[in-house]
PDB file of C-alpha atoms in Angstrom:
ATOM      1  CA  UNK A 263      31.699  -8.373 -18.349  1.00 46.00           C
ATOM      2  CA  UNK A 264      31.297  -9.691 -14.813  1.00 49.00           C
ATOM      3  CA  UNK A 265      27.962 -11.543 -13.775  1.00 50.00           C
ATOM      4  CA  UNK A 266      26.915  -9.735 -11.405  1.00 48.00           C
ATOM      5  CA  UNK A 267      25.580 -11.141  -7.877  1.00 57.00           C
ATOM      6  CA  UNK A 268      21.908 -11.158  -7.260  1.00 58.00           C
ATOM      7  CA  UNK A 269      20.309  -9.516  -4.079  1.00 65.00           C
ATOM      8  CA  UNK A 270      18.130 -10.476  -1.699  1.00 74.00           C
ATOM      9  CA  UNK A 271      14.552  -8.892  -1.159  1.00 88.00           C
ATOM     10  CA  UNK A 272      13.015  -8.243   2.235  1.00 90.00           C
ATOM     11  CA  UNK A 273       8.970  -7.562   2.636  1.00 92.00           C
ATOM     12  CA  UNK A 274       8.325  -6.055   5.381  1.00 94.00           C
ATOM     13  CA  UNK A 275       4.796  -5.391   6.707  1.00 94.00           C
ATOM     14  CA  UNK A 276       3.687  -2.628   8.798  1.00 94.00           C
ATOM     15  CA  UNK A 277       1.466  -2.348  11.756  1.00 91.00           C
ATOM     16  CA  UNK A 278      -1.647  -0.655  10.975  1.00 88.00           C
ATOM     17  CA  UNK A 279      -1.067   2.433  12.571  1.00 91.00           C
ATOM     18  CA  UNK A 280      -0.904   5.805  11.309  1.00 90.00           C
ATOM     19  CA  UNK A 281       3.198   6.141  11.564  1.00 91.00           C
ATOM     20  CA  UNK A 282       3.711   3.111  10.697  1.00 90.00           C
ATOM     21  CA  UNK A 283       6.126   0.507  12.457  1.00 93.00           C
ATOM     22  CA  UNK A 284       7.455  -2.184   9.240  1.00 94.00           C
ATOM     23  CA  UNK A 285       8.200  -5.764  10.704  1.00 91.00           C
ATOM     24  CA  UNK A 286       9.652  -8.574   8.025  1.00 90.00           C
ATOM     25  CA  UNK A 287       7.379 -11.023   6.776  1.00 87.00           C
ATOM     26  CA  UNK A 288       9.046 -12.732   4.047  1.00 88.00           C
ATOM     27  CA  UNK A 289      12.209 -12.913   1.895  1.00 86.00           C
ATOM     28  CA  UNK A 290      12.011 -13.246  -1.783  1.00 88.00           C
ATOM     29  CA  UNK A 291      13.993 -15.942  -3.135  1.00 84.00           C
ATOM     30  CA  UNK A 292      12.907 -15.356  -6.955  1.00 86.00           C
ATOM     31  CA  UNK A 293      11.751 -11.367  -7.586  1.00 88.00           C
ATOM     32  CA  UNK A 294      10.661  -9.078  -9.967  1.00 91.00           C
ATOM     33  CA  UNK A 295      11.201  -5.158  -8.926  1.00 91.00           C
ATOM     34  CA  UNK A 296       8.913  -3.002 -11.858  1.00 92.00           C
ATOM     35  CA  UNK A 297       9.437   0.701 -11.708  1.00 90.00           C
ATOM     36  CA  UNK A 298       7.056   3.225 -13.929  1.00 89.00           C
ATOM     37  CA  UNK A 299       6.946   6.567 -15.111  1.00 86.00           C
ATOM     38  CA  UNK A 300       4.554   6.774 -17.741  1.00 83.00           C
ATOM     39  CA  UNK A 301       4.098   9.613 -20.033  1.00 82.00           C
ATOM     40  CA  UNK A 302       1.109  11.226 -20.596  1.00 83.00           C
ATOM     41  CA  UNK A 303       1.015  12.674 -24.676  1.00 85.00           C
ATOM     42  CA  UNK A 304      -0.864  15.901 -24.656  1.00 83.00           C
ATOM     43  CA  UNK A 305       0.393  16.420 -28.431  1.00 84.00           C
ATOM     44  CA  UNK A 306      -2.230  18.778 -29.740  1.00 83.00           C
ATOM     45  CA  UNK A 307      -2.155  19.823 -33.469  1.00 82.00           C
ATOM     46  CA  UNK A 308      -1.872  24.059 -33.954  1.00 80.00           C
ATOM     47  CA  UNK A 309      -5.078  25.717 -33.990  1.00 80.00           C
ATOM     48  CA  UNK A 310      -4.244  28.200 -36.770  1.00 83.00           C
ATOM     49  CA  UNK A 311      -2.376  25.669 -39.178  1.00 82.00           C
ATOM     50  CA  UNK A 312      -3.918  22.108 -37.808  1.00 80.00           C
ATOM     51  CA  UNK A 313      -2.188  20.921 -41.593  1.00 84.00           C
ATOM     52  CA  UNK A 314       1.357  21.856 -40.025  1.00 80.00           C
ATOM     53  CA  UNK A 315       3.806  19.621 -38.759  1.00 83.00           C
ATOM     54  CA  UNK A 316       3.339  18.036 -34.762  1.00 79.00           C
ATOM     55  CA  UNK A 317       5.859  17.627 -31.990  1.00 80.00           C
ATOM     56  CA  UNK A 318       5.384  15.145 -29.587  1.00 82.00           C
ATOM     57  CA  UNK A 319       4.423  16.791 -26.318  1.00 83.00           C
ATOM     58  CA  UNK A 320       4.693  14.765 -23.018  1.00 82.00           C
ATOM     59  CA  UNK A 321       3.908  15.556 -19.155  1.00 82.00           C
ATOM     60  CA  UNK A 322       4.766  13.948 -16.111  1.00 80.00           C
ATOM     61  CA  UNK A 323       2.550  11.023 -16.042  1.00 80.00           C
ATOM     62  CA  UNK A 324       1.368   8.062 -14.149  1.00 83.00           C
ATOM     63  CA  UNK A 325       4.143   6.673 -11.764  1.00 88.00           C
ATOM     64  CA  UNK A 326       3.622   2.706 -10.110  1.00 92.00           C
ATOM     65  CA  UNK A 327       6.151   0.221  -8.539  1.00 94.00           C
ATOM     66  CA  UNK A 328       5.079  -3.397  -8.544  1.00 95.00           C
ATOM     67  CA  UNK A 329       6.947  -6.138  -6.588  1.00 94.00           C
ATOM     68  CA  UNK A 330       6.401  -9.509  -7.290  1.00 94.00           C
ATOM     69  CA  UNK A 331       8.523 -13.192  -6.300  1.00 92.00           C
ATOM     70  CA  UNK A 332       8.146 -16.524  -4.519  1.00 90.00           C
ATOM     71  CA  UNK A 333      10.068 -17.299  -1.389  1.00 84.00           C
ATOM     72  CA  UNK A 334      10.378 -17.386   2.789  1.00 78.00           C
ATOM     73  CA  UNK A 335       7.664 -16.843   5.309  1.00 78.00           C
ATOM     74  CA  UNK A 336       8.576 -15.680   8.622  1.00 75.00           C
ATOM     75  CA  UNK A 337       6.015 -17.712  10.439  1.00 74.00           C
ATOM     76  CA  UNK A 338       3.421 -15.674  13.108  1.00 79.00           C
ATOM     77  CA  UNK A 339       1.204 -12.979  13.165  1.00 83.00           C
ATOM     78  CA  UNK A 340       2.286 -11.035  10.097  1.00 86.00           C
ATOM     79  CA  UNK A 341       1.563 -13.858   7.975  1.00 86.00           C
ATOM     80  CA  UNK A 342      -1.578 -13.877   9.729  1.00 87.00           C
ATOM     81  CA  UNK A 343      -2.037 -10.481   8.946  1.00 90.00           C
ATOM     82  CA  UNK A 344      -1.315 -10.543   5.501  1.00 90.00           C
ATOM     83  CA  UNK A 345      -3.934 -12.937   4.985  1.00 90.00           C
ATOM     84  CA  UNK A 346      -6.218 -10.150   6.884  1.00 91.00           C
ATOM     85  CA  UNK A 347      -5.143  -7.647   4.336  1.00 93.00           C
ATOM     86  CA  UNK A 348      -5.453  -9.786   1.402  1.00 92.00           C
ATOM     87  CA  UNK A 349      -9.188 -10.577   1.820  1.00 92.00           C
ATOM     88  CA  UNK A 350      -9.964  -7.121   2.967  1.00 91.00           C
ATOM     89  CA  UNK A 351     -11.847  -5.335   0.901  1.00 91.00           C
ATOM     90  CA  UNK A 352      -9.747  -3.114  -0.386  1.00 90.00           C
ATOM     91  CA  UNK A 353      -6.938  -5.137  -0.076  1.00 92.00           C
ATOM     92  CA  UNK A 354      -4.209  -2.718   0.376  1.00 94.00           C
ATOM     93  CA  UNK A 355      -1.799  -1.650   3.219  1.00 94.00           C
ATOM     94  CA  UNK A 356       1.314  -0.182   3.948  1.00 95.00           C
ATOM     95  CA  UNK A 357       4.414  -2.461   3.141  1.00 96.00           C
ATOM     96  CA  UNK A 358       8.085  -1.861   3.083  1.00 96.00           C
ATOM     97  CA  UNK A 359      10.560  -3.305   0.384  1.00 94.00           C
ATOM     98  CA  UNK A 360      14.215  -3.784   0.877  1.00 93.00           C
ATOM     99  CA  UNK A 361      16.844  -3.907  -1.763  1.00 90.00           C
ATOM    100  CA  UNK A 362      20.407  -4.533   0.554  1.00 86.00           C
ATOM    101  CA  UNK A 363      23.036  -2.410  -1.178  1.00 86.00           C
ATOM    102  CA  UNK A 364      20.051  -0.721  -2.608  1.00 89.00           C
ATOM    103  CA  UNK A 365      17.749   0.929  -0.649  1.00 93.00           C
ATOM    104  CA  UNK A 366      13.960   1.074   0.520  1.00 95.00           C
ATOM    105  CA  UNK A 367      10.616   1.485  -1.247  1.00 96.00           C
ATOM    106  CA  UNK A 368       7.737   2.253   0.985  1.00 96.00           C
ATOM    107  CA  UNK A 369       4.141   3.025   0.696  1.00 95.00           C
ATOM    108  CA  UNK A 370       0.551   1.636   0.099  1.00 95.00           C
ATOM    109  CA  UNK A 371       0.349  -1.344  -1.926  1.00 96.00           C
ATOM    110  CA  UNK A 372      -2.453  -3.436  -3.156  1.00 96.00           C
ATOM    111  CA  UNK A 373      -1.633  -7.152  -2.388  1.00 95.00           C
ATOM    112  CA  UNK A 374      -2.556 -10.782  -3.787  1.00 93.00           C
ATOM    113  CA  UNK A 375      -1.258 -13.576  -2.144  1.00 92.00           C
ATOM    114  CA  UNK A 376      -0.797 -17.518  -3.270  1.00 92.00           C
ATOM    115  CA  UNK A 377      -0.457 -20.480  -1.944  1.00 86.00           C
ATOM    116  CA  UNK A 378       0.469 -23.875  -3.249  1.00 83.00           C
ATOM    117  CA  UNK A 379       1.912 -27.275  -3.378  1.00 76.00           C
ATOM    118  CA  UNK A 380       1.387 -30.547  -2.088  1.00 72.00           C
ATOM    119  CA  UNK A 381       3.899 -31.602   1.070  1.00 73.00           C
ATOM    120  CA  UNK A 382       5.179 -28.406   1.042  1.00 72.00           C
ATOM    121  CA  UNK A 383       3.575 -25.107   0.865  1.00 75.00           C
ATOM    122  CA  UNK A 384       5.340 -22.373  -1.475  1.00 78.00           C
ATOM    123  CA  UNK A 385       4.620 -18.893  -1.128  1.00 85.00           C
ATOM    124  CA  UNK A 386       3.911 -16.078  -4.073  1.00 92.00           C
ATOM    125  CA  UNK A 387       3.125 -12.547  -3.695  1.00 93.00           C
ATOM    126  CA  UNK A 388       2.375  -9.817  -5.657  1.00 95.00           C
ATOM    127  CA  UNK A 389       2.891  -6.005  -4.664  1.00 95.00           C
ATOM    128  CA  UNK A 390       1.149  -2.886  -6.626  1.00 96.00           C
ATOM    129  CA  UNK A 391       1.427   0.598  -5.587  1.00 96.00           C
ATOM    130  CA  UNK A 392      -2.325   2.371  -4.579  1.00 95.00           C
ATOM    131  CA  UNK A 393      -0.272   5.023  -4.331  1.00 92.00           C
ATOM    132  CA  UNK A 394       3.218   8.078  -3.576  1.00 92.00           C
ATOM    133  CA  UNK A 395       5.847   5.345  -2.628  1.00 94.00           C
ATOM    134  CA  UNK A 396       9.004   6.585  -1.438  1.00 94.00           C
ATOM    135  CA  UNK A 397      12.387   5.541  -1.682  1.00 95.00           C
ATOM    136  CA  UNK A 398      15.211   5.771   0.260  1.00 95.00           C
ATOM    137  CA  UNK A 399      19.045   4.961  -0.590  1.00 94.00           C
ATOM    138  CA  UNK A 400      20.998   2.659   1.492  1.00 88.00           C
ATOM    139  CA  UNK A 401      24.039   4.343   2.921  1.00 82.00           C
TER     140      UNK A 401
END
């Protein structure tokens, strides 16, 4: 089997406004994409034979997508206003998050942002849905 090639991953932030307007802020050079769907177990034992045997009973549960990776700023006023968003207090906005060849994940994440190093400042951020995030294929 082929390895296959890795992709790129493109943040984009959005503008604040109602309909939003996404703008890129950074690309991810090392990523993590985490999709959920949770069951919940509602397995409930008979009520006339409680004794008798018990099927596993599931429903539609909690769903979450969490983005998380190191990598590019795109230097100006989205950086600055990530760092707005970050020490909000709720700490949450609308972000977009592009897989090329992929598609799109958008919606309201919850955000934590790090810097570090020495002579050079590295970037890490991590991205958890507050939220209905949508995805759309690329064509």
């Amino acid at each position: 089997m082929a390895k296959q090639k890795g992709r790129a991953m493109l943040l984009k932030i959005s503008d604040g406004e109602a309909i939003p307007v996404f703008t890129p802020f950074a690309g991810l050079t090392s990523k993590s994409l985490q999709i959920n769907n949770e069951r919940i177990d509602v397995t409930t034992p008979d009520p006339v034979t409680p004794e008798g045997e018990m099927w596993r009973e599931t429903l539609d549960g909690v769903k979450s997508v969490s983005v998380s990776g190191d990598g590019q700023l795109v230097e100006g006023a989205n950086e600055a206003r990530l760092v707005t968003i970050a020490m909000s207090a709720a700490a949450e906005d609308d972000f977009q998050v592009v897989v090329p060849g992929l598609g799109a994940f958008a919606g309201r994440f919850a955000v934590n942002v790090e810097y570090t190093g020495a002579e050079d400042m590295t970037f890490s951020i991590t991205l958890q849905s507050t939220g209905k995030i949508t995805f759309t294929a690329a064509v």
